[in-house]
PDB file of C-alpha atoms and ligand atoms in Angstrom:
ATOM      1  CA  MET A 501      -0.428 -20.048  -8.154  1.00  0.00           C
ATOM      2  CA  ALA A 502      -2.249 -18.032 -10.831  1.00  0.00           C
ATOM      3  CA  ALA A 503      -6.038 -17.910 -10.810  1.00  0.00           C
ATOM      4  CA  THR A 504      -8.289 -18.847 -13.715  1.00  0.00           C
ATOM      5  CA  ASP A 505      -7.199 -17.522 -17.153  1.00  0.00           C
ATOM      6  CA  GLY A 506      -3.653 -16.926 -15.924  1.00  0.00           C
ATOM      7  CA  LYS A 507      -4.528 -13.892 -13.888  1.00  0.00           C
ATOM      8  CA  LEU A 508      -3.138 -13.254 -10.453  1.00  0.00           C
ATOM      9  CA  ARG A 509      -5.673 -12.786  -7.665  1.00  0.00           C
ATOM     10  CA  VAL A 510      -4.467  -9.761  -5.754  1.00  0.00           C
ATOM     11  CA  ALA A 511      -6.070  -9.042  -2.380  1.00  0.00           C
ATOM     12  CA  ALA A 512      -5.660  -5.562  -0.946  1.00  0.00           C
ATOM     13  CA  ILE A 513      -6.487  -3.927   2.353  1.00  0.00           C
ATOM     14  CA  GLY A 514      -5.333  -0.635   3.799  1.00  0.00           C
ATOM     15  CA  ASP A 515      -5.496   1.085   7.163  1.00  0.00           C
ATOM     16  CA  LEU A 516      -5.110  -1.867   9.487  1.00  0.00           C
ATOM     17  CA  HIS A 517      -4.281   0.434  12.425  1.00  0.00           C
ATOM     18  CA  VAL A 518      -3.097  -2.400  14.689  1.00  0.00           C
ATOM     19  CA  MET A 519      -3.094  -1.344  18.352  1.00  0.00           C
ATOM     20  CA  GLU A 520      -0.869  -2.690  21.084  1.00  0.00           C
ATOM     21  CA  ASN A 521      -3.735  -4.246  23.010  1.00  0.00           C
ATOM     22  CA  SER A 522      -4.940  -6.329  20.026  1.00  0.00           C
ATOM     23  CA  VAL A 523      -4.624 -10.097  20.061  1.00  0.00           C
ATOM     24  CA  ALA A 524      -3.961 -11.678  16.646  1.00  0.00           C
ATOM     25  CA  PRO A 525      -6.207  -9.010  15.057  1.00  0.00           C
ATOM     26  CA  TYR A 526      -5.725 -10.175  11.460  1.00  0.00           C
ATOM     27  CA  ARG A 527      -4.984 -13.879  11.940  1.00  0.00           C
ATOM     28  CA  GLU A 528      -8.378 -15.159  10.791  1.00  0.00           C
ATOM     29  CA  LEU A 529      -8.804 -12.579   8.063  1.00  0.00           C
ATOM     30  CA  PHE A 530      -5.398 -13.384   6.544  1.00  0.00           C
ATOM     31  CA  THR A 531      -6.350 -17.080   6.513  1.00  0.00           C
ATOM     32  CA  GLU A 532      -9.587 -16.223   4.700  1.00  0.00           C
ATOM     33  CA  ILE A 533      -7.679 -14.031   2.231  1.00  0.00           C
ATOM     34  CA  ALA A 534      -5.084 -16.756   1.591  1.00  0.00           C
ATOM     35  CA  ASN A 535      -7.936 -18.974   0.384  1.00  0.00           C
ATOM     36  CA  ALA A 536      -9.296 -16.279  -1.929  1.00  0.00           C
ATOM     37  CA  ALA A 537      -6.135 -14.740  -3.382  1.00  0.00           C
ATOM     38  CA  ASP A 538      -2.558 -15.428  -4.479  1.00  0.00           C
ATOM     39  CA  VAL A 539      -0.939 -12.372  -2.955  1.00  0.00           C
ATOM     40  CA  LEU A 540      -1.901  -9.867  -0.258  1.00  0.00           C
ATOM     41  CA  LEU A 541      -1.194  -6.129  -0.414  1.00  0.00           C
ATOM     42  CA  LEU A 542      -1.201  -4.007   2.740  1.00  0.00           C
ATOM     43  CA  CYS A 543      -1.684  -0.349   1.847  1.00  0.00           C
ATOM     44  CA  GLY A 544      -0.254   1.479   4.843  1.00  0.00           C
ATOM     45  CA  ASP A 545      -1.307   2.618   8.301  1.00  0.00           C
ATOM     46  CA  LEU A 546      -0.410  -0.877   9.356  1.00  0.00           C
ATOM     47  CA  THR A 547      -0.010   0.273  12.964  1.00  0.00           C
ATOM     48  CA  ASN A 548      -1.976   2.906  14.808  1.00  0.00           C
ATOM     49  CA  PHE A 549       0.950   4.944  16.166  1.00  0.00           C
ATOM     50  CA  GLY A 550       4.050   3.406  14.597  1.00  0.00           C
ATOM     51  CA  LYS A 551       4.989   1.636  17.858  1.00  0.00           C
ATOM     52  CA  THR A 552       7.244  -1.415  17.671  1.00  0.00           C
ATOM     53  CA  SER A 553       4.836  -3.247  20.004  1.00  0.00           C
ATOM     54  CA  GLU A 554       2.064  -2.734  17.437  1.00  0.00           C
ATOM     55  CA  ALA A 555       4.318  -3.891  14.604  1.00  0.00           C
ATOM     56  CA  GLU A 556       5.238  -7.060  16.551  1.00  0.00           C
ATOM     57  CA  ILE A 557       1.560  -7.951  16.846  1.00  0.00           C
ATOM     58  CA  LEU A 558       0.962  -7.567  13.112  1.00  0.00           C
ATOM     59  CA  ALA A 559       4.238  -9.399  12.391  1.00  0.00           C
ATOM     60  CA  GLU A 560       2.840 -12.517  14.069  1.00  0.00           C
ATOM     61  CA  ASP A 561      -0.232 -12.477  11.822  1.00  0.00           C
ATOM     62  CA  ILE A 562       1.962 -11.937   8.751  1.00  0.00           C
ATOM     63  CA  ARG A 563       4.105 -14.936   9.780  1.00  0.00           C
ATOM     64  CA  ALA A 564       0.945 -17.042   9.907  1.00  0.00           C
ATOM     65  CA  CYS A 565      -0.199 -15.923   6.439  1.00  0.00           C
ATOM     66  CA  SER A 566       0.423 -18.553   3.768  1.00  0.00           C
ATOM     67  CA  ILE A 567       0.545 -16.271   0.691  1.00  0.00           C
ATOM     68  CA  PRO A 568       3.146 -13.567  -0.064  1.00  0.00           C
ATOM     69  CA  VAL A 569       2.482 -10.283   1.759  1.00  0.00           C
ATOM     70  CA  LEU A 570       3.662  -7.035   0.167  1.00  0.00           C
ATOM     71  CA  GLY A 571       2.895  -3.460   1.075  1.00  0.00           C
ATOM     72  CA  VAL A 572       3.851   0.016   2.119  1.00  0.00           C
ATOM     73  CA  LEU A 573       3.881   2.013   5.331  1.00  0.00           C
ATOM     74  CA  GLY A 574       1.430   4.849   5.985  1.00  0.00           C
ATOM     75  CA  ASN A 575       1.620   8.122   7.871  1.00  0.00           C
ATOM     76  CA  HIS A 576       0.508   6.449  11.110  1.00  0.00           C
ATOM     77  CA  ASP A 577       3.524   4.147  10.896  1.00  0.00           C
ATOM     78  CA  TYR A 578       5.722   7.264  11.119  1.00  0.00           C
ATOM     79  CA  GLU A 579       4.017   8.733  14.183  1.00  0.00           C
ATOM     80  CA  CYS A 580       6.571   7.493  16.753  1.00  0.00           C
ATOM     81  CA  GLY A 581       9.498   8.576  14.583  1.00  0.00           C
ATOM     82  CA  GLN A 582      10.829   5.048  13.998  1.00  0.00           C
ATOM     83  CA  PRO A 583       9.421   3.838  10.690  1.00  0.00           C
ATOM     84  CA  GLU A 584      12.656   1.948  10.001  1.00  0.00           C
ATOM     85  CA  ASN A 585      12.064  -0.184  13.123  1.00  0.00           C
ATOM     86  CA  VAL A 586       8.450  -0.870  12.130  1.00  0.00           C
ATOM     87  CA  CYS A 587       9.719  -1.760   8.685  1.00  0.00           C
ATOM     88  CA  SER A 588      12.387  -4.173   9.882  1.00  0.00           C
ATOM     89  CA  ILE A 589       9.990  -5.985  12.252  1.00  0.00           C
ATOM     90  CA  LEU A 590       7.564  -6.552   9.378  1.00  0.00           C
ATOM     91  CA  HIS A 591      10.374  -7.473   7.009  1.00  0.00           C
ATOM     92  CA  GLU A 592      11.675 -10.095   9.452  1.00  0.00           C
ATOM     93  CA  ALA A 593       8.171 -11.568   9.535  1.00  0.00           C
ATOM     94  CA  GLY A 594       8.384 -12.070   5.773  1.00  0.00           C
ATOM     95  CA  MET A 595       6.569  -9.000   4.461  1.00  0.00           C
ATOM     96  CA  ILE A 596       8.072  -7.313   1.383  1.00  0.00           C
ATOM     97  CA  VAL A 597       7.968  -3.643   2.362  1.00  0.00           C
ATOM     98  CA  LEU A 598       7.991  -1.739  -0.937  1.00  0.00           C
ATOM     99  CA  ASP A 599       9.871   1.544  -0.960  1.00  0.00           C
ATOM    100  CA  GLU A 600      13.008   1.430  -3.096  1.00  0.00           C
ATOM    101  CA  GLN A 601      12.663  -1.778  -5.096  1.00  0.00           C
ATOM    102  CA  ALA A 602       9.891  -3.347  -7.115  1.00  0.00           C
ATOM    103  CA  HIS A 603       9.001  -6.988  -6.559  1.00  0.00           C
ATOM    104  CA  GLU A 604       7.491  -9.607  -8.837  1.00  0.00           C
ATOM    105  CA  VAL A 605       4.970 -12.261  -7.883  1.00  0.00           C
ATOM    106  CA  GLY A 606       3.443 -14.684 -10.377  1.00  0.00           C
ATOM    107  CA  GLY A 607       4.142 -12.557 -13.459  1.00  0.00           C
ATOM    108  CA  VAL A 608       2.911  -9.276 -11.970  1.00  0.00           C
ATOM    109  CA  GLY A 609       5.268  -6.496 -10.913  1.00  0.00           C
ATOM    110  CA  PHE A 610       4.525  -4.562  -7.732  1.00  0.00           C
ATOM    111  CA  ALA A 611       5.941  -1.096  -7.109  1.00  0.00           C
ATOM    112  CA  GLY A 612       5.101   0.850  -4.001  1.00  0.00           C
ATOM    113  CA  VAL A 613       5.797   3.844  -1.800  1.00  0.00           C
ATOM    114  CA  LYS A 614       3.993   5.543   1.040  1.00  0.00           C
ATOM    115  CA  GLY A 615       3.477   8.566  -1.169  1.00  0.00           C
ATOM    116  CA  PHE A 616       2.846  11.988   0.282  1.00  0.00           C
ATOM    117  CA  LEU A 617       0.149  14.609   0.690  1.00  0.00           C
ATOM    118  CA  GLY A 618      -0.769  16.710  -2.296  1.00  0.00           C
ATOM    119  CA  GLY A 619      -0.878  13.762  -4.667  1.00  0.00           C
ATOM    120  CA  PHE A 620       1.015  13.395  -7.896  1.00  0.00           C
ATOM    121  CA  GLY A 621       0.467  15.625 -10.881  1.00  0.00           C
ATOM    122  CA  ARG A 622      -2.827  17.174  -9.863  1.00  0.00           C
ATOM    123  CA  GLY A 623      -3.179  20.608  -8.301  1.00  0.00           C
ATOM    124  CA  GLU A 624       0.553  20.844  -8.010  1.00  0.00           C
ATOM    125  CA  LEU A 625       1.926  23.069  -5.328  1.00  0.00           C
ATOM    126  CA  ALA A 626       4.888  24.968  -6.764  1.00  0.00           C
ATOM    127  CA  PRO A 627       8.211  24.824  -4.906  1.00  0.00           C
ATOM    128  CA  PHE A 628       8.279  28.590  -4.517  1.00  0.00           C
ATOM    129  CA  GLY A 629       8.718  30.990  -1.629  1.00  0.00           C
ATOM    130  CA  GLU A 630       8.868  29.738   1.949  1.00  0.00           C
ATOM    131  CA  PRO A 631      11.328  26.954   2.793  1.00  0.00           C
ATOM    132  CA  ILE A 632       8.524  24.896   4.313  1.00  0.00           C
ATOM    133  CA  VAL A 633       6.596  24.935   1.027  1.00  0.00           C
ATOM    134  CA  LYS A 634       9.730  23.875  -0.839  1.00  0.00           C
ATOM    135  CA  ALA A 635      10.370  21.076   1.651  1.00  0.00           C
ATOM    136  CA  PHE A 636       6.776  19.873   1.292  1.00  0.00           C
ATOM    137  CA  VAL A 637       6.940  19.799  -2.499  1.00  0.00           C
ATOM    138  CA  ASP A 638      10.356  18.149  -2.353  1.00  0.00           C
ATOM    139  CA  GLU A 639       9.026  15.305  -0.223  1.00  0.00           C
ATOM    140  CA  ALA A 640       6.095  14.699  -2.577  1.00  0.00           C
ATOM    141  CA  LEU A 641       8.391  14.708  -5.618  1.00  0.00           C
ATOM    142  CA  SER A 642      10.864  12.365  -3.997  1.00  0.00           C
ATOM    143  CA  GLU A 643       8.119   9.798  -3.262  1.00  0.00           C
ATOM    144  CA  ALA A 644       6.861  10.095  -6.852  1.00  0.00           C
ATOM    145  CA  ARG A 645      10.390   9.618  -8.178  1.00  0.00           C
ATOM    146  CA  LYS A 646      10.946   6.510  -6.062  1.00  0.00           C
ATOM    147  CA  LEU A 647       7.749   4.985  -7.433  1.00  0.00           C
ATOM    148  CA  GLU A 648       8.611   5.887 -11.024  1.00  0.00           C
ATOM    149  CA  ASN A 649      12.088   4.419 -10.663  1.00  0.00           C
ATOM    150  CA  GLN A 650      10.584   1.136  -9.492  1.00  0.00           C
ATOM    151  CA  LEU A 651       7.972   1.094 -12.257  1.00  0.00           C
ATOM    152  CA  ARG A 652      10.757   1.627 -14.783  1.00  0.00           C
ATOM    153  CA  THR A 653      12.561  -1.516 -13.615  1.00  0.00           C
ATOM    154  CA  ILE A 654       9.495  -3.749 -14.035  1.00  0.00           C
ATOM    155  CA  ARG A 655       9.839  -6.141 -16.978  1.00  0.00           C
ATOM    156  CA  THR A 656       6.458  -7.890 -16.677  1.00  0.00           C
ATOM    157  CA  ASP A 657       3.592  -6.595 -18.846  1.00  0.00           C
ATOM    158  CA  ARG A 658       1.278  -6.260 -15.838  1.00  0.00           C
ATOM    159  CA  SER A 659       1.997  -4.246 -12.734  1.00  0.00           C
ATOM    160  CA  VAL A 660       0.254  -2.775  -9.732  1.00  0.00           C
ATOM    161  CA  ALA A 661       1.204   0.444  -7.959  1.00  0.00           C
ATOM    162  CA  VAL A 662       0.767   0.296  -4.196  1.00  0.00           C
ATOM    163  CA  LEU A 663       0.473   3.485  -2.174  1.00  0.00           C
ATOM    164  CA  HIS A 664      -0.864   4.818   1.060  1.00  0.00           C
ATOM    165  CA  TYR A 665      -1.642   8.253  -0.377  1.00  0.00           C
ATOM    166  CA  SER A 666      -2.739   9.342  -3.859  1.00  0.00           C
ATOM    167  CA  PRO A 667      -2.034   7.621  -7.191  1.00  0.00           C
ATOM    168  CA  ILE A 668       0.241   8.144 -10.172  1.00  0.00           C
ATOM    169  CA  GLU A 669       0.027   7.249 -13.854  1.00  0.00           C
ATOM    170  CA  ARG A 670       2.221   7.408 -16.956  1.00  0.00           C
ATOM    171  CA  PHE A 671       3.223   3.725 -17.062  1.00  0.00           C
ATOM    172  CA  ASP A 672       1.309   1.536 -19.504  1.00  0.00           C
ATOM    173  CA  HIS A 673       1.957  -1.691 -17.668  1.00  0.00           C
ATOM    174  CA  VAL A 674       0.222  -0.368 -14.538  1.00  0.00           C
ATOM    175  CA  LYS A 675      -3.099  -2.229 -14.531  1.00  0.00           C
ATOM    176  CA  ALA A 676      -4.332  -0.934 -11.182  1.00  0.00           C
ATOM    177  CA  VAL A 677      -3.404   1.463  -8.432  1.00  0.00           C
ATOM    178  CA  VAL A 678      -4.329   0.619  -4.859  1.00  0.00           C
ATOM    179  CA  HIS A 679      -4.104   3.006  -1.948  1.00  0.00           C
ATOM    180  CA  GLY A 680      -5.465   3.554   1.527  1.00  0.00           C
ATOM    181  CA  HIS A 681      -5.593   6.554   3.889  1.00  0.00           C
ATOM    182  CA  ALA A 682      -8.964   7.929   2.733  1.00  0.00           C
ATOM    183  CA  HIS A 683     -11.119   6.321   5.437  1.00  0.00           C
ATOM    184  CA  HIS A 684     -14.183   8.163   4.141  1.00  0.00           C
ATOM    185  CA  GLY A 685     -13.311   8.181   0.442  1.00  0.00           C
ATOM    186  CA  THR A 686     -14.806   6.241  -2.469  1.00  0.00           C
ATOM    187  CA  TYR A 687     -13.733   2.746  -3.505  1.00  0.00           C
ATOM    188  CA  GLU A 688     -13.277   3.056  -7.257  1.00  0.00           C
ATOM    189  CA  GLY A 689     -11.922   5.856  -9.351  1.00  0.00           C
ATOM    190  CA  ARG A 690      -9.766   6.550 -12.374  1.00  0.00           C
ATOM    191  CA  THR A 691      -6.733   8.692 -12.981  1.00  0.00           C
ATOM    192  CA  PRO A 692      -7.137  11.387 -15.677  1.00  0.00           C
ATOM    193  CA  LEU A 693      -5.689   8.937 -18.228  1.00  0.00           C
ATOM    194  CA  GLY A 694      -8.098   6.209 -17.185  1.00  0.00           C
ATOM    195  CA  LYS A 695      -6.117   3.908 -14.902  1.00  0.00           C
ATOM    196  CA  PRO A 696      -8.348   2.189 -12.383  1.00  0.00           C
ATOM    197  CA  VAL A 697      -7.699   3.331  -8.824  1.00  0.00           C
ATOM    198  CA  TYR A 698      -8.992   1.498  -5.774  1.00  0.00           C
ATOM    199  CA  ASN A 699      -9.171   2.999  -2.317  1.00  0.00           C
ATOM    200  CA  VAL A 700      -8.830  -0.114  -0.182  1.00  0.00           C
ATOM    201  CA  ALA A 701      -9.050   1.514   3.249  1.00  0.00           C
ATOM    202  CA  GLN A 702     -10.882  -1.189   5.179  1.00  0.00           C
ATOM    203  CA  PHE A 703     -13.406   1.339   6.478  1.00  0.00           C
ATOM    204  CA  VAL A 704     -14.495   1.973   2.880  1.00  0.00           C
ATOM    205  CA  LEU A 705     -14.578  -1.711   1.877  1.00  0.00           C
ATOM    206  CA  ARG A 706     -16.402  -3.173   4.872  1.00  0.00           C
ATOM    207  CA  PRO A 707     -19.772  -1.447   4.331  1.00  0.00           C
ATOM    208  CA  LEU A 708     -19.496  -1.804   0.550  1.00  0.00           C
ATOM    209  CA  LEU A 709     -18.249  -5.359   0.058  1.00  0.00           C
ATOM    210  CA  GLY A 710     -19.208  -6.926   3.384  1.00  0.00           C
ATOM    211  CA  LYS A 711     -15.524  -7.653   4.004  1.00  0.00           C
ATOM    212  CA  PRO A 712     -12.561  -5.398   4.772  1.00  0.00           C
ATOM    213  CA  TYR A 713     -10.523  -6.357   1.701  1.00  0.00           C
ATOM    214  CA  THR A 714     -10.960  -6.567  -2.046  1.00  0.00           C
ATOM    215  CA  VAL A 715      -9.649  -9.103  -4.565  1.00  0.00           C
ATOM    216  CA  LEU A 716      -8.598  -7.832  -7.998  1.00  0.00           C
ATOM    217  CA  GLU A 717      -7.719 -10.079 -10.927  1.00  0.00           C
ATOM    218  CA  ILE A 718      -4.593  -8.700 -12.562  1.00  0.00           C
TER     219      ILE A 718
HETATM  220 FE1  FE2 B1289      -5.575   5.285   8.105  1.00  0.00          FE
HETATM  221 FE1  FE2 B1290      -3.164   7.440   6.683  1.00  0.00          FE
END
């Protein structure tokens, strides 16, 4: 399953925004990706409004995909207030929805969470004063903690952190961070400690790479 020189070819795409009137929107693309990569990461905003009807449509394309599909939900998948239903539809279709537990494919560990606004570590908002500020900070910290707990359980020497929002660092085995959400952001960046970060929102990749996904060798 590994690519040349023992590396794993990891395809990533974020911000699929599947709508309920779409017909097999990612069927062909997933087939193309399965020929180019060993594993596919979906970096959130899988549905446009978090409707179960949207999730069912994507689930069919995931079922038809011949490589492992892993990923996280995004804020759009929460819009209808039933992320657990979206999650279970995708899970039944074979997708590994990362949130509490890391997963290993071909010698690479994958840890993932949706993440939250405000990012991790940078420009930290202090949990001080109004309850709503404390609740906001609490949510961001809890997502960061979930990701760190998963990264801690990874025993492989290579791992990838998968998020919808901003990245995290601190773990040496993290070779790349992929995220979506920033439809108008830049593709490549680095965390302050130098970890490569890729914004794989399809709207960023399409004009840059001529295709809506990227393939990283990890
Ligand atoms: Fe999005
Ligand atoms: Fe988003």
